[in-house]
Short mmCIF file of C-alpha atoms in Angstrom, two decimals:
data_model
loop_
_atom_site.label_atom_id
_atom_site.label_comp_id
_atom_site.label_asym_id
_atom_site.label_seq_id
_atom_site.Cartn_x
_atom_site.Cartn_y
_atom_site.Cartn_z
CA MET A 1 0.25 -0.03 0.09
CA GLY A 2 2.62 2.25 0.99
CA VAL A 3 4.34 1.77 -2.84
CA PHE A 4 1.47 2.71 -4.17
CA SER A 5 0.73 6.30 -2.39
CA ARG A 6 4.02 7.10 -2.77
CA PHE A 7 3.51 6.46 -6.68
CA LEU A 8 0.32 8.80 -6.42
CA ASP A 9 2.36 11.41 -4.47
CA ILE A 10 4.73 11.33 -7.55
CA VAL A 11 2.28 11.38 -10.42
CA ASN A 12 0.26 14.22 -8.49
CA ALA A 13 3.56 16.47 -7.75
CA ASN A 14 4.57 16.08 -11.76
CA ILE A 15 1.31 17.18 -12.60
CA ASN A 16 1.08 19.79 -10.17
CA SER A 17 4.74 21.16 -11.37
CA LEU A 18 3.15 21.01 -15.47
CA LEU A 19 0.33 23.05 -14.44
CA ASP A 20 2.43 25.43 -12.73
CA LYS A 21 4.60 25.65 -15.38
CA ALA A 22 1.53 25.92 -17.87
CA GLU A 23 0.28 28.75 -16.05
CA ASP A 24 1.49 32.63 -16.99
CA PRO A 25 1.78 34.61 -13.70
CA GLU A 26 1.02 37.59 -15.96
CA LYS A 27 -2.00 36.07 -17.26
CA MET A 28 -3.25 35.31 -13.56
CA ILE A 29 -2.54 38.57 -12.05
CA LYS A 30 -4.38 40.19 -15.13
CA LEU A 31 -7.53 37.55 -14.43
CA MET A 32 -7.37 38.46 -10.96
CA MET A 33 -7.39 42.15 -11.60
CA GLN A 34 -10.42 41.96 -13.78
CA GLU A 35 -12.51 39.66 -11.26
CA MET A 36 -11.64 41.92 -8.74
CA GLU A 37 -13.06 45.20 -10.84
CA ASP A 38 -16.20 43.35 -11.56
CA THR A 39 -16.97 42.36 -8.26
CA LEU A 40 -16.22 46.09 -7.40
CA ILE A 41 -18.80 47.34 -10.06
CA GLU A 42 -21.51 45.01 -8.80
CA LEU A 43 -20.55 46.00 -5.10
CA LYS A 44 -20.64 49.38 -6.19
CA SER A 45 -24.21 49.10 -7.86
CA SER A 46 -25.70 47.34 -5.20
CA CYS A 47 -24.82 50.08 -2.41
CA ALA A 48 -26.25 52.79 -4.89
CA ALA A 49 -29.49 50.47 -5.05
CA LYS A 50 -29.31 50.24 -1.23
CA MET A 51 -28.73 54.16 -0.23
CA ALA A 52 -31.52 54.53 -3.02
CA SER A 53 -33.64 52.31 -1.04
CA ARG A 54 -32.81 54.29 2.31
CA ALA A 55 -33.65 57.50 0.64
CA LYS A 56 -37.01 56.72 -0.41
CA THR A 57 -37.80 55.31 3.19
CA GLU A 58 -36.80 58.41 4.81
CA ARG A 59 -38.94 60.06 2.52
CA LEU A 60 -41.95 58.25 3.19
CA TYR A 61 -40.75 58.83 7.38
CA LYS A 62 -41.08 62.46 6.75
CA GLU A 63 -44.57 62.01 5.45
CA TYR A 64 -45.59 59.65 7.96
CA GLN A 65 -44.23 62.61 10.05
CA SER A 66 -46.06 65.29 8.82
CA ALA A 67 -49.36 63.32 8.67
CA ALA A 68 -49.21 62.38 12.34
CA ASN A 69 -48.50 66.29 12.63
CA ARG A 70 -51.49 66.99 10.59
CA TRP A 71 -53.91 64.68 12.41
CA GLN A 72 -52.83 66.15 15.63
CA SER A 73 -53.81 69.39 14.85
CA ARG A 74 -57.27 68.31 13.46
CA ALA A 75 -57.75 66.02 17.01
CA GLN A 76 -57.09 69.82 18.46
CA LEU A 77 -59.55 71.44 16.18
CA ALA A 78 -62.22 68.57 15.90
CA ILE A 79 -61.84 69.27 20.46
CA SER A 80 -62.25 73.01 19.99
CA LYS A 81 -65.20 72.91 17.91
CA GLY A 82 -66.54 70.24 20.46
CA ARG A 83 -66.24 67.18 18.35
CA GLU A 84 -64.75 64.27 20.36
CA ASP A 85 -65.69 61.93 17.88
CA LEU A 86 -63.89 63.43 15.11
CA ALA A 87 -60.63 63.97 18.01
CA ARG A 88 -60.73 60.16 18.31
CA GLU A 89 -60.28 59.18 14.82
CA ALA A 90 -57.64 61.64 14.39
CA LEU A 91 -55.71 60.57 17.25
CA ILE A 92 -56.51 56.71 15.80
CA GLU A 93 -54.73 58.15 12.54
CA LYS A 94 -52.25 59.76 13.98
CA LYS A 95 -51.55 56.58 16.22
CA LYS A 96 -51.12 54.80 12.99
CA ALA A 97 -48.90 56.64 11.07
CA LEU A 98 -46.45 56.78 14.53
CA GLU A 99 -46.65 53.11 14.51
CA ALA A 100 -45.40 53.31 10.54
CA MET A 101 -42.65 55.90 12.00
CA GLU A 102 -41.15 53.25 13.87
CA GLN A 103 -41.42 50.61 11.87
CA LEU A 104 -39.23 52.87 8.85
CA THR A 105 -36.88 54.14 11.78
CA SER A 106 -35.88 50.20 12.16
CA ASP A 107 -35.90 49.81 8.18
CA LEU A 108 -33.73 53.03 7.98
CA LYS A 109 -31.37 51.33 11.24
CA VAL A 110 -30.91 48.25 8.93
CA ALA A 111 -30.10 50.43 5.90
CA ASP A 112 -27.57 51.99 7.29
CA GLU A 113 -25.93 49.34 8.77
CA THR A 114 -25.69 47.46 5.16
CA ILE A 115 -24.75 50.59 3.75
CA LYS A 116 -21.77 50.82 6.23
CA VAL A 117 -20.61 47.06 5.53
CA SER A 118 -20.99 47.43 1.84
CA LYS A 119 -18.97 50.46 1.89
CA ASP A 120 -16.04 49.05 3.68
CA GLU A 121 -16.14 45.98 1.46
CA ILE A 122 -16.12 48.19 -1.12
CA ASN A 123 -13.11 50.31 0.67
CA GLN A 124 -11.21 46.64 1.08
CA ILE A 125 -11.47 45.41 -2.57
CA GLU A 126 -10.18 48.70 -3.64
CA GLU A 127 -7.06 48.73 -1.45
CA LYS A 128 -6.58 45.00 -2.17
CA LEU A 129 -7.15 46.20 -6.33
CA VAL A 130 -4.41 48.61 -5.60
CA SER A 131 -2.05 46.49 -4.18
CA VAL A 132 -2.30 43.83 -6.91
CA LYS A 133 -2.21 46.46 -9.20
CA GLN A 134 1.61 47.62 -7.67
CA LYS A 135 2.69 43.70 -7.72
CA TYR A 136 1.93 43.59 -11.35
CA LYS A 137 3.43 46.56 -12.49
CA ILE A 138 6.81 45.54 -10.43
CA MET A 139 6.36 41.84 -12.16
CA VAL A 140 5.80 43.58 -15.56
CA GLU A 141 9.41 45.74 -14.88
CA ARG A 142 11.11 42.74 -14.59
#
């Protein structure tokens, strides 16, 4: 059994050696840089989409905030006119708007976290890409 495993190790070593000789390091680095640039483009577009979604959520939050303020003023107006039933309905609508605002607040926090993570990933890939480009430049100069 030991002979076969040694023979297999020798064959694998020779195959790996042939593969290493067949690989062109310059082409491999170019391929790696291209893959990193493609990934960077995907991450940036994904981050932009997340930022757009966050902006939309923030606009919606402001709309609910103004709606809550409107319902509050309507409730006060109804009370001043002696219409307790209308005031109650206005306060119910205000409560709905405030609940929606709470949900949107948590959505905004999640969006902020995902945007932060995306930006960190983009920065890491950009740094690695710069490093790989420098190594490629050094290799080409040789």
